[in-house]
PDB file of C-alpha atoms in Angstrom:
ATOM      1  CA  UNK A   1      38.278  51.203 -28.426  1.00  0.00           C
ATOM      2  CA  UNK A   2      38.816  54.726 -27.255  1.00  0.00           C
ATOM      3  CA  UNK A   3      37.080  54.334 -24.116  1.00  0.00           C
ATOM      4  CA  UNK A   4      40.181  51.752 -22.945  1.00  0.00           C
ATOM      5  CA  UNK A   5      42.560  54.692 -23.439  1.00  0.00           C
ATOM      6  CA  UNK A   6      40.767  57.007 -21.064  1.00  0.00           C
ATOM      7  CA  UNK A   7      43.356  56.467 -18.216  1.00  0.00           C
ATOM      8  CA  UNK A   8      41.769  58.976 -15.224  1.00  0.00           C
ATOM      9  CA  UNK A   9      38.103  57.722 -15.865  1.00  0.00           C
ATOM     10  CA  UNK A  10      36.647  57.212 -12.351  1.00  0.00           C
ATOM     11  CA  UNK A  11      33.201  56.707 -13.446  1.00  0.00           C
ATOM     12  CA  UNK A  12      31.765  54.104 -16.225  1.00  0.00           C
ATOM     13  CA  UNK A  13      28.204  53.289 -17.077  1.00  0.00           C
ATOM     14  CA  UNK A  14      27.414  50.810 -19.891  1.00  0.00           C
ATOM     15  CA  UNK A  15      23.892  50.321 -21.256  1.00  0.00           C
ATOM     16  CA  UNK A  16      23.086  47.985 -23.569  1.00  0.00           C
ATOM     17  CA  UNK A  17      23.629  44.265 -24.516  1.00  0.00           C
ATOM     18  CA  UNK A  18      26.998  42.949 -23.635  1.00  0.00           C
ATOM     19  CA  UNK A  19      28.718  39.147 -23.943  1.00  0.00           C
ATOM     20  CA  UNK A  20      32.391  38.223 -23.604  1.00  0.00           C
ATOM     21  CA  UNK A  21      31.666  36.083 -26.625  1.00  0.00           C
ATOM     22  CA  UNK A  22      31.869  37.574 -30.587  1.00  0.00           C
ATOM     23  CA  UNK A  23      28.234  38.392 -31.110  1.00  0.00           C
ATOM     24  CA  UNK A  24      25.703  40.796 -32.140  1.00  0.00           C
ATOM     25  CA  UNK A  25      26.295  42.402 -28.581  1.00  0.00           C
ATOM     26  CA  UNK A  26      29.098  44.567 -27.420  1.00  0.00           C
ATOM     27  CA  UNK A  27      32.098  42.544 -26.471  1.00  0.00           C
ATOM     28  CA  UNK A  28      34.441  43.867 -23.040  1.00  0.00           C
ATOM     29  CA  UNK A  29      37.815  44.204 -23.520  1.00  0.00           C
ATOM     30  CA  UNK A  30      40.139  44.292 -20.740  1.00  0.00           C
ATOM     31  CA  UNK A  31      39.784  46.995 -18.123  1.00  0.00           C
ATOM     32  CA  UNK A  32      43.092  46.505 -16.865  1.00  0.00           C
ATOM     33  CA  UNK A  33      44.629  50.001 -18.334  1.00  0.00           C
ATOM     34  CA  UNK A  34      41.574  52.056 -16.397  1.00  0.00           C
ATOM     35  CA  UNK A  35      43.237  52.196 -13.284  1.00  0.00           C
ATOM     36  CA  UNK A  36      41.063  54.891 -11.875  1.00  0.00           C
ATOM     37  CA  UNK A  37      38.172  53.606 -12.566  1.00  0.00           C
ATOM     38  CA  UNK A  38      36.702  53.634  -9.177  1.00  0.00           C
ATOM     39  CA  UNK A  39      32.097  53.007  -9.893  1.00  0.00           C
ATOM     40  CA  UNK A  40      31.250  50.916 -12.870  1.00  0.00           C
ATOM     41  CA  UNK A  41      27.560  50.173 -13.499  1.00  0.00           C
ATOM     42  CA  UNK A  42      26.522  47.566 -16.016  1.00  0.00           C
ATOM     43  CA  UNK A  43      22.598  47.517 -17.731  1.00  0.00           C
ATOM     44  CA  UNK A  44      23.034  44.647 -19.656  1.00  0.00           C
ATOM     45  CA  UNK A  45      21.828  41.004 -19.807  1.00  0.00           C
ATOM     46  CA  UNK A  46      24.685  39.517 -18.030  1.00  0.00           C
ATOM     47  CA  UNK A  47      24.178  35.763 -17.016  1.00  0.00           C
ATOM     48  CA  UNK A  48      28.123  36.247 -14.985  1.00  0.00           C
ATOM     49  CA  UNK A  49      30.813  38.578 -14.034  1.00  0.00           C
ATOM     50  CA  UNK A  50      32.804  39.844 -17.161  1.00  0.00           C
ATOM     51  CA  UNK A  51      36.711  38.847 -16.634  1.00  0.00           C
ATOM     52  CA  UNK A  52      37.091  42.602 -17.328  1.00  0.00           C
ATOM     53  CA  UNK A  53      35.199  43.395 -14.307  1.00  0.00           C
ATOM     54  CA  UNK A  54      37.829  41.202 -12.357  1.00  0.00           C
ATOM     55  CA  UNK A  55      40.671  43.005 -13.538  1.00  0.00           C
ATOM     56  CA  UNK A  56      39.691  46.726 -11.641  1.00  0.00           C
ATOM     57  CA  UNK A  57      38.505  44.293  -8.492  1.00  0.00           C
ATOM     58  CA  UNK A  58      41.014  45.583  -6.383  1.00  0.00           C
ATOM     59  CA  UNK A  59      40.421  48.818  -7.231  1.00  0.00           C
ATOM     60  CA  UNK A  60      35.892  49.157  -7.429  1.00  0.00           C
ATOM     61  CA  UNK A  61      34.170  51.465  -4.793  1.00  0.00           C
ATOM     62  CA  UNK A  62      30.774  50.616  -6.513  1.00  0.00           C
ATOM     63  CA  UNK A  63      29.153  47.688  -8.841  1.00  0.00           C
ATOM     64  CA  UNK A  64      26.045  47.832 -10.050  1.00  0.00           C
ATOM     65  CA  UNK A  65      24.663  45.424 -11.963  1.00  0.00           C
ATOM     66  CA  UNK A  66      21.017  46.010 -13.412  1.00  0.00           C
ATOM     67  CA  UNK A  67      19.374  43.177 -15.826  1.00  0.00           C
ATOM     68  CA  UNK A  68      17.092  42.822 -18.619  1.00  0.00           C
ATOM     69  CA  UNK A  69      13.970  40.648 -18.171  1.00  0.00           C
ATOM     70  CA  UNK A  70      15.206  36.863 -19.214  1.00  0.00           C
ATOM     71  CA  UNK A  71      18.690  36.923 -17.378  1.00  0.00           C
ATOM     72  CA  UNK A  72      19.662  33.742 -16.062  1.00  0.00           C
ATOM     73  CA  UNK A  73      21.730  35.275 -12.811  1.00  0.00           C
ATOM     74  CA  UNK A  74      19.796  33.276  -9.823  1.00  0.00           C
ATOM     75  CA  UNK A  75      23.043  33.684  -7.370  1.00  0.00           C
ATOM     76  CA  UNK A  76      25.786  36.743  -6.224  1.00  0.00           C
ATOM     77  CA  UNK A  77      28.092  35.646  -8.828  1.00  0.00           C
ATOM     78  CA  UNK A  78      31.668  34.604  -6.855  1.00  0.00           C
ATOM     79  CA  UNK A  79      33.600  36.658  -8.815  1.00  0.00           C
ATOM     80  CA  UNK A  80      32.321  39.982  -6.834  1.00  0.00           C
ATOM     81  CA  UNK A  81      33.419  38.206  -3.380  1.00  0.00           C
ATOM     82  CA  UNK A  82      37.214  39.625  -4.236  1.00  0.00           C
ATOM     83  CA  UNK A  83      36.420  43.291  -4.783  1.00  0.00           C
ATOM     84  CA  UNK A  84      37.909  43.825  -1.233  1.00  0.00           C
ATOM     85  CA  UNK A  85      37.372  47.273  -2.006  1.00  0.00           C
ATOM     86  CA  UNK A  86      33.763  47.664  -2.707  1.00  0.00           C
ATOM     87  CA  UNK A  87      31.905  50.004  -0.748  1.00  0.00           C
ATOM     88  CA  UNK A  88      28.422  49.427  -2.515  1.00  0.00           C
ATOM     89  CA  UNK A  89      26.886  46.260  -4.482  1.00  0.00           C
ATOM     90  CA  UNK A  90      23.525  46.714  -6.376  1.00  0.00           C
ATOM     91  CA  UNK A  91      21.922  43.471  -8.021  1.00  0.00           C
ATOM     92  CA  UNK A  92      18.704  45.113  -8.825  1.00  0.00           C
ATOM     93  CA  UNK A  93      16.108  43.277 -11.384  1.00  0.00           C
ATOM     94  CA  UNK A  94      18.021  40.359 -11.700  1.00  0.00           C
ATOM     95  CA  UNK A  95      16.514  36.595 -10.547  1.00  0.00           C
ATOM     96  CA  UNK A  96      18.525  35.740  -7.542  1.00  0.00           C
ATOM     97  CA  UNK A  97      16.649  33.413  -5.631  1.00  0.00           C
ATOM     98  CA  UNK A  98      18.803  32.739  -2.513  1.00  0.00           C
ATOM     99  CA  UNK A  99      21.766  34.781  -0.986  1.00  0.00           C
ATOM    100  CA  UNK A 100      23.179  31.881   0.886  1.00  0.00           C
ATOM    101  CA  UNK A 101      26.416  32.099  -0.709  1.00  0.00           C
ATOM    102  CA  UNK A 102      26.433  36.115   1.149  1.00  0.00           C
ATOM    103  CA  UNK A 103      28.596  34.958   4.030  1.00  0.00           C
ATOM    104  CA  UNK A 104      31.209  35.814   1.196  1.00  0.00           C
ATOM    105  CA  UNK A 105      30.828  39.471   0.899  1.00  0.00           C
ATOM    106  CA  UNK A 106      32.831  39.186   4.453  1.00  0.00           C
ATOM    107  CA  UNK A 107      35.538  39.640   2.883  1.00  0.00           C
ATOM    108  CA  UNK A 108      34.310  42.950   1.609  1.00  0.00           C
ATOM    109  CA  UNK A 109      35.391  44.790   4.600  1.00  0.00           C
ATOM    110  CA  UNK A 110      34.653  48.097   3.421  1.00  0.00           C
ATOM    111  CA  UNK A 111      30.791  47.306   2.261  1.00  0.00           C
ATOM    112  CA  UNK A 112      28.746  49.778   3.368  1.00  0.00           C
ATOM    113  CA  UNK A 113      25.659  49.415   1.032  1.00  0.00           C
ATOM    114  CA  UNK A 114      23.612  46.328  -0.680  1.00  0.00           C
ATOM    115  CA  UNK A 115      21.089  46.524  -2.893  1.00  0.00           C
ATOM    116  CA  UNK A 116      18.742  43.150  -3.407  1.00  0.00           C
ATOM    117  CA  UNK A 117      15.586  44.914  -4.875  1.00  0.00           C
ATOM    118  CA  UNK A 118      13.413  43.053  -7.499  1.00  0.00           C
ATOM    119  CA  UNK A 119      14.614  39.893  -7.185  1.00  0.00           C
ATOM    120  CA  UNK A 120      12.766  36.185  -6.248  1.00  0.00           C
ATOM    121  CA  UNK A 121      14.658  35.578  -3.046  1.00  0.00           C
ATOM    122  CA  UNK A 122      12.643  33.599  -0.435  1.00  0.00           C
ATOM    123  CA  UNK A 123      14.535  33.684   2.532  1.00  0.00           C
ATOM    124  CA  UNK A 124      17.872  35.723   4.094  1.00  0.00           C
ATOM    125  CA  UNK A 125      20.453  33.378   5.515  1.00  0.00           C
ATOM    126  CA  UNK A 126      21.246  33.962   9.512  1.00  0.00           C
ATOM    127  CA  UNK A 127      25.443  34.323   8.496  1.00  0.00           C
ATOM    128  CA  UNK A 128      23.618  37.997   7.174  1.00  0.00           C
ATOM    129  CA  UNK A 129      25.019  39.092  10.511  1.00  0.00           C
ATOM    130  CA  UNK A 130      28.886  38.516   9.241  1.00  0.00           C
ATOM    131  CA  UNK A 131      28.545  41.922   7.183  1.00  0.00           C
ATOM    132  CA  UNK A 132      29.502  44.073  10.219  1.00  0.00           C
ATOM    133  CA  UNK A 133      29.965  47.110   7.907  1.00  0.00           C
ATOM    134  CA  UNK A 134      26.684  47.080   6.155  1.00  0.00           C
ATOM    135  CA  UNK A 135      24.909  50.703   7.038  1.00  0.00           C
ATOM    136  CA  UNK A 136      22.252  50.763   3.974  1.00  0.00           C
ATOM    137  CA  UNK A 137      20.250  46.860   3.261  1.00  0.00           C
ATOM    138  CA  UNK A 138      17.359  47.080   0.901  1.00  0.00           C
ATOM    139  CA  UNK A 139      15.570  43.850   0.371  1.00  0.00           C
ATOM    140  CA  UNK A 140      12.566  44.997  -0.618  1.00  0.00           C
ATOM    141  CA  UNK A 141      10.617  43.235  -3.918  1.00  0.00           C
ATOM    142  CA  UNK A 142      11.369  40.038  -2.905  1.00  0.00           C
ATOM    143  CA  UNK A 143       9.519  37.149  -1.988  1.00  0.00           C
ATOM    144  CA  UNK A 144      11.116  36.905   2.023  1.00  0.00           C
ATOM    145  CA  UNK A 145       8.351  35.421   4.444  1.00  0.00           C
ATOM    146  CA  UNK A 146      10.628  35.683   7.712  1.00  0.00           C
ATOM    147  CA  UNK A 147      13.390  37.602   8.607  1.00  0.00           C
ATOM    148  CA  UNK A 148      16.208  35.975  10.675  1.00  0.00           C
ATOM    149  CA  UNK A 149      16.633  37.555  14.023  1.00  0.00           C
ATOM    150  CA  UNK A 150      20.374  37.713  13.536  1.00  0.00           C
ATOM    151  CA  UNK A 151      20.207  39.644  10.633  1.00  0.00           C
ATOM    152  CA  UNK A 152      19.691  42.682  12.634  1.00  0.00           C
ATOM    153  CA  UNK A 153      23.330  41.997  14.263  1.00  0.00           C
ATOM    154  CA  UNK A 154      24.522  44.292  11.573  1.00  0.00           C
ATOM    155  CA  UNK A 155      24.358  46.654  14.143  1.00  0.00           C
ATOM    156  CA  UNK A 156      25.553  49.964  11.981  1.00  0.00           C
ATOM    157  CA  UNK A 157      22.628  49.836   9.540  1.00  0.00           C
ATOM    158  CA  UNK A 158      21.217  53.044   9.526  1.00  0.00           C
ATOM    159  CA  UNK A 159      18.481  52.117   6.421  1.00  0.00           C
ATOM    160  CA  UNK A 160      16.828  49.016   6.482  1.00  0.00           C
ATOM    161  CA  UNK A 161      14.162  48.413   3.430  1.00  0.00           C
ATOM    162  CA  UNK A 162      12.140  45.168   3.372  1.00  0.00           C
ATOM    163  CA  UNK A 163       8.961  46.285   1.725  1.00  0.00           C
ATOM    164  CA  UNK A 164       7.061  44.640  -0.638  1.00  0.00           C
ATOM    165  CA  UNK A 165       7.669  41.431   0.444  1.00  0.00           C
ATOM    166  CA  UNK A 166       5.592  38.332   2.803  1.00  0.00           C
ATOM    167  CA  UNK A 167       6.805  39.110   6.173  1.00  0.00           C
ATOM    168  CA  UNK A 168       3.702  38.264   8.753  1.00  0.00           C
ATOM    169  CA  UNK A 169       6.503  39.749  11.599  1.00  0.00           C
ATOM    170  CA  UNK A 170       9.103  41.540  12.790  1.00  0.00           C
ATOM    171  CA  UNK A 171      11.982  39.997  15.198  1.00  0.00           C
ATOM    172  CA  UNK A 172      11.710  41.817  18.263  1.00  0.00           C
ATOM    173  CA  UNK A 173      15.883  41.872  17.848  1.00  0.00           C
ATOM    174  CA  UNK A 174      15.265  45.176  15.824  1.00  0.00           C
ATOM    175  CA  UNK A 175      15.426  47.178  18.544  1.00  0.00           C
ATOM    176  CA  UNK A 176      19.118  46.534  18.458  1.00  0.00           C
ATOM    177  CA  UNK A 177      19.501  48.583  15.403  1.00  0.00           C
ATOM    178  CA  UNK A 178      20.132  51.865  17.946  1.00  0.00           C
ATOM    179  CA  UNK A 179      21.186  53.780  14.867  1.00  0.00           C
ATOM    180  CA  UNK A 180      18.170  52.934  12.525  1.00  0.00           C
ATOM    181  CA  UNK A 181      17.411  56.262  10.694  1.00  0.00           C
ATOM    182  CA  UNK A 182      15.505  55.045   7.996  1.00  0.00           C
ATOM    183  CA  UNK A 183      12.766  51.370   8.255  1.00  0.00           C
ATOM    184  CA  UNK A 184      10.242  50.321   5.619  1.00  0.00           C
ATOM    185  CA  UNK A 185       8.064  47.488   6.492  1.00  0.00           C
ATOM    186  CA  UNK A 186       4.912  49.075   3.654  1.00  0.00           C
ATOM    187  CA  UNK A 187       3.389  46.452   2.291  1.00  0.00           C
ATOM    188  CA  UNK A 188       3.896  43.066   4.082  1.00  0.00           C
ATOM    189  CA  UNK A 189       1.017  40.931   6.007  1.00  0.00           C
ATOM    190  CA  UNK A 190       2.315  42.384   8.888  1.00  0.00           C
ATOM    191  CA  UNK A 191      -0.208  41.948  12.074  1.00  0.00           C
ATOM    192  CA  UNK A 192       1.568  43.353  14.763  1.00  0.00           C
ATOM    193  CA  UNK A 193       4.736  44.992  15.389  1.00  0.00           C
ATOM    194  CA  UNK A 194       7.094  44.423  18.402  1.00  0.00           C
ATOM    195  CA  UNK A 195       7.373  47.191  20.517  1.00  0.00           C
ATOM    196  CA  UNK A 196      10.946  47.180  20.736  1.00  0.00           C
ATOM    197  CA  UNK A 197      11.039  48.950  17.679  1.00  0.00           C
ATOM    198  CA  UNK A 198      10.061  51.998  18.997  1.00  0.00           C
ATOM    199  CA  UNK A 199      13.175  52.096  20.989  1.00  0.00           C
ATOM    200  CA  UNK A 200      15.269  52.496  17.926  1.00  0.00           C
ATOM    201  CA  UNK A 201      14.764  56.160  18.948  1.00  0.00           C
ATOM    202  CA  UNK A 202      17.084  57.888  15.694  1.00  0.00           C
ATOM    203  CA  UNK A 203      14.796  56.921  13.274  1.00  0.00           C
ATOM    204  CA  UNK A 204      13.334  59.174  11.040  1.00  0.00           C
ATOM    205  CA  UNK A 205      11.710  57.792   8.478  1.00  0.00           C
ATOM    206  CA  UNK A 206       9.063  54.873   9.431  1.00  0.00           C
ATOM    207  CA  UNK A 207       7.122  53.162   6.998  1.00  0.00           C
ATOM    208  CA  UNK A 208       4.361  50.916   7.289  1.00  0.00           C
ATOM    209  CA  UNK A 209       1.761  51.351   5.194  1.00  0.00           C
ATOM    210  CA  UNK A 210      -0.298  48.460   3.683  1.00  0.00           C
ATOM    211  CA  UNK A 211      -0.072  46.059   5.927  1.00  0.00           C
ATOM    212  CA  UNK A 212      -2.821  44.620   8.375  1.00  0.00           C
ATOM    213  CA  UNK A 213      -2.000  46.894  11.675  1.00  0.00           C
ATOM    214  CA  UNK A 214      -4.806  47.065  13.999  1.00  0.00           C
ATOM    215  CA  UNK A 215      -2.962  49.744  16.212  1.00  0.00           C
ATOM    216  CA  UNK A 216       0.522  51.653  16.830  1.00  0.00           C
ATOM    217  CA  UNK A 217       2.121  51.547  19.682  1.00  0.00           C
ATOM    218  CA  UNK A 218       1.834  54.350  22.084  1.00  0.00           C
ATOM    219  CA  UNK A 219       5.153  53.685  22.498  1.00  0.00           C
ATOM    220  CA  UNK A 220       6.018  56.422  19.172  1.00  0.00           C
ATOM    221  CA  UNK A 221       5.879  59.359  21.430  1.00  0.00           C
ATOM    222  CA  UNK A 222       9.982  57.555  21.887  1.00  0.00           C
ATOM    223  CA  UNK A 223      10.841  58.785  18.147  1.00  0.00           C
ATOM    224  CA  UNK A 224      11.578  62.283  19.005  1.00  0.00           C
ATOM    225  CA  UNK A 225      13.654  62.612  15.856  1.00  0.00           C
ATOM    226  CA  UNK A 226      10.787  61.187  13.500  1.00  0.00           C
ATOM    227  CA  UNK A 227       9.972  63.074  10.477  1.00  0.00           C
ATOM    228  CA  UNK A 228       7.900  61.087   8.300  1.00  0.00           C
ATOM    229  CA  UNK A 229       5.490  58.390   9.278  1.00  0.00           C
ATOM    230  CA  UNK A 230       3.113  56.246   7.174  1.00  0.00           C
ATOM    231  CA  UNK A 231       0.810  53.671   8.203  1.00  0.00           C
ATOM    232  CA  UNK A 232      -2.245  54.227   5.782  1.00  0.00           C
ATOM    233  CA  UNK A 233      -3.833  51.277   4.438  1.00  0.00           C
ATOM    234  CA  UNK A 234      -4.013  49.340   7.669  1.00  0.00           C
ATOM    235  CA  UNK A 235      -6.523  48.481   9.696  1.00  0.00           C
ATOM    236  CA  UNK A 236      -6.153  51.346  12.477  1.00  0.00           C
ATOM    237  CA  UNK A 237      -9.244  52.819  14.120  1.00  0.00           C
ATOM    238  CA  UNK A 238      -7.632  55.443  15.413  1.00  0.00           C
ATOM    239  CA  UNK A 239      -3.829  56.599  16.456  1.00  0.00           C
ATOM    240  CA  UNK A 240      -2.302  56.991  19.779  1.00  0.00           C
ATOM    241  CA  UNK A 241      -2.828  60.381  21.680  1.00  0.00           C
ATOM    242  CA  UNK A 242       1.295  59.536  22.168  1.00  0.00           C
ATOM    243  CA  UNK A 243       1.884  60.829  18.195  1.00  0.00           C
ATOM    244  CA  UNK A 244       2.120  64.084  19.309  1.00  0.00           C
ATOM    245  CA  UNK A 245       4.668  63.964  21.438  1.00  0.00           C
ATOM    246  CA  UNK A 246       6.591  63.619  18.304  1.00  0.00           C
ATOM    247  CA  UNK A 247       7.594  67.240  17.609  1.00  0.00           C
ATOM    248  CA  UNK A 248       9.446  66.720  14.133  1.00  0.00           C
ATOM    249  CA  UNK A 249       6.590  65.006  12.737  1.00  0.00           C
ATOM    250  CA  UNK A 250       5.630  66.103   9.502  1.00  0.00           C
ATOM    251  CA  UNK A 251       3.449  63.509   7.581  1.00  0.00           C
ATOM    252  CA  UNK A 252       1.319  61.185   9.221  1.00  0.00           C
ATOM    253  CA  UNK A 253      -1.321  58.379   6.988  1.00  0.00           C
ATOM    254  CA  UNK A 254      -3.772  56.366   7.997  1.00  0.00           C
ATOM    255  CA  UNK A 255      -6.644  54.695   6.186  1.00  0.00           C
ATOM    256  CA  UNK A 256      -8.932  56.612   3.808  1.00  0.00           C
ATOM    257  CA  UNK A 257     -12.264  57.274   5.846  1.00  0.00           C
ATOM    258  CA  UNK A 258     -10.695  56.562   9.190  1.00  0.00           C
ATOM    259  CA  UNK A 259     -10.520  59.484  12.074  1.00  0.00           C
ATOM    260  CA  UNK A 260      -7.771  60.410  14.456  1.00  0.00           C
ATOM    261  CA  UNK A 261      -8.291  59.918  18.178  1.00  0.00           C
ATOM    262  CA  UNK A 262      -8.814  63.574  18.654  1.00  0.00           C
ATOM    263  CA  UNK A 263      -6.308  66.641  17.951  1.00  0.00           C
ATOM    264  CA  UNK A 264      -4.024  65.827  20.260  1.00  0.00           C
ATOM    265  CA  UNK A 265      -2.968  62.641  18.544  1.00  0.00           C
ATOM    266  CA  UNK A 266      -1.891  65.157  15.256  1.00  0.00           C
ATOM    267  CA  UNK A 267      -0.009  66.645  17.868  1.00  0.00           C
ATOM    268  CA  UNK A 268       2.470  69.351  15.383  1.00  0.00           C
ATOM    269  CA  UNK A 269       1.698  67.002  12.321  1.00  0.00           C
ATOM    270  CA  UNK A 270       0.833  69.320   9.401  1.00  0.00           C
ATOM    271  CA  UNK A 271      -0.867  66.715   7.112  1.00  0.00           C
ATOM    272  CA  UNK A 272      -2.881  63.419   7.718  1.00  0.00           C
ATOM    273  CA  UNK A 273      -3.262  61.892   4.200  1.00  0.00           C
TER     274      UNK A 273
END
C-alpha cells in the first residue's frame, strides 16, 4: 500500500499477475492520489483496462501494456480512447485481431507513437489516416496482407515498421511520407517495390531483407541521407551501379553467394554482408 502514497512518482512499471477481482493475483487500488504519475507500463495478463488506469487518464504520457501468452485482449480496449494526453500506446504480445475500432485514438491529439507488434491483426482500417500526429507506427508481427493506401496520409511518420508480416506490395502512396527516416518492409512476399519510395529522400534506415526482390531500383542513388540498407535474402543478381551515389552508406546485404555489379555499385559502402 505504500506505493499509493508516493505522491511525485512519474514513472510506474508493474510486472506480474494483476486482476481487479480478490484473487491469488495482485489487486489495483486506485491511482487517483499519484497525480504525477506521467508513464505507467503494465506486464500482466490483463483481459481490460484497470479502473485505476482510468483515474490518471487525463494525466498518462505513455501506456504500455505487454501480455502473457493466454490473454483474451483481441481489441484496443475503449477505455484508452480518453487518455487525451497520451503521447505513446504500446499493445505488444497481446491477441488483437482487428484495429477497426482505431479511428478512436483521434481523440488522442497528442499521439505521437503506436506500438501493434506481435499481435494476429489481419488487416489496417483506411480511417488509419485520422491519426494526423502519429510520427513512430510499428505493425510488424502481424498477420497484414495489404496495406491501405491511406494509411500513409499520416504524413509526419518518420518510422514506419511493417515487417514480418504477408504484404505481396507496397502502395505507391508511400512516397508521400517526405519525412520517412526509418522503413522496414524485411520479411514480407514482397515482389516488387514502387519506385516512389525512393523519393522519400530523408530516410535512413531501409530495410528489406527476406523478401522475393528481383532488383532495386536505380532510383537509391535519391537517398543521399541513407545509412543502413538491407536487402539480403532476396532474389537480387546484382545491385545498381546507382548505390554508390549514396555517400552515407554504411551497410549494404544481399544474398549469400551473390556478387555486386562491380565496385562501383559498393560505391563508399564499408561492408556487404
Amino acid at each position: 500500500m505504500w506505493m499509493y502514497a508516493l505522491h511525485g512518482l512519474d514513472e510506474l512499471h508493474l510486472d506480474g499477475p494483476l486482476t481487479n477481482e480478490v484473487s491469488r493475483s495482485a489487486t489495483l487500488d486506485s491511482f487517483r492520489e499519484l497525480r504525477a504519475l506521467r508513464v505507467l507500463t503494465l506486464h500482466s495478463n490483463l483481459t481490460k483496462i484497470p479502473p485505476s488506469v482510468v483515474d490518471v487518464a487525463l494525466q498518462l504520457q505513455r501506456l504500455c501494456i505487454y501480455n502473457e501468452v493466454g490473454c483474451e485482449l483481441e481489441r484496443i480496449p475503449s477505455a484508452v480512447f480518453s487518455l487525451n494526453n497520451l503521447q505513446e500506446l504500446d499493445l505488444k504480445e497481446n491477441k488483437l485481431t482487428t484495429v477497426e475500432e482505431i479511428l478512436s485514438l483521434q481523440h488522442c491529439r497528442r499521439l505521437v507513437t503506436l506500438r501493434l507488434w506481435h499481435n494476429r491483426i489481419t488487416y489496417i482500417p483506411d480511417h488509419m489516416s485520422k491519426l494526423h500526429s502519429l510520427e513512430t507506427l510499428d505493425v510488424s508481427w502481424n498477420k497484414i496482407r495489404k496495406l491501405p493506401s491511406r494509411m500513409f496520409y499520416c504524413t509526419k511518420l518518420r518510422h514506419l515498421d511493417v515487417s514480418h508480416n504477408q504484404l505481396t506490395s507496397i502502395s505507391s502512396e508511400v512516397g508521400i511520407l517526405q519525412g520517412l527516416q526509418f522503413f522496414s518492409a524485411a520479411f514480407n512476399t514482397l515482389e516488387t517495390l514502387p519506385e516512389e519510395l525512393f523519393s522519400c529522400k530523408r530516410l535512413k534506415t531501409l530495410l528489406l531483407g527476406n523478401n522475393c526482390l528481383p532488383a532495386l531500383s536505380s532510383r537509391v542513388s535519391n537517398l543521399a541521407q541513407l545509412v543502413r540498407l538491407e536487402i539480403k535474402g532476396n532474389r537480387l543478381e546484382s545491385l545498381p551501379v546507382e548505390i554508390g551515389d549514396c555517400p552515407l552508406l554504411t551497410v549494404s546485404g544481399t544474398d549469400s553467394g551473390r556478387q555486386p555489379a562491380g565496385p562501383a555499385a559498393l560505391g563508399r559502402t564499408k561492408q556487404v554482408e
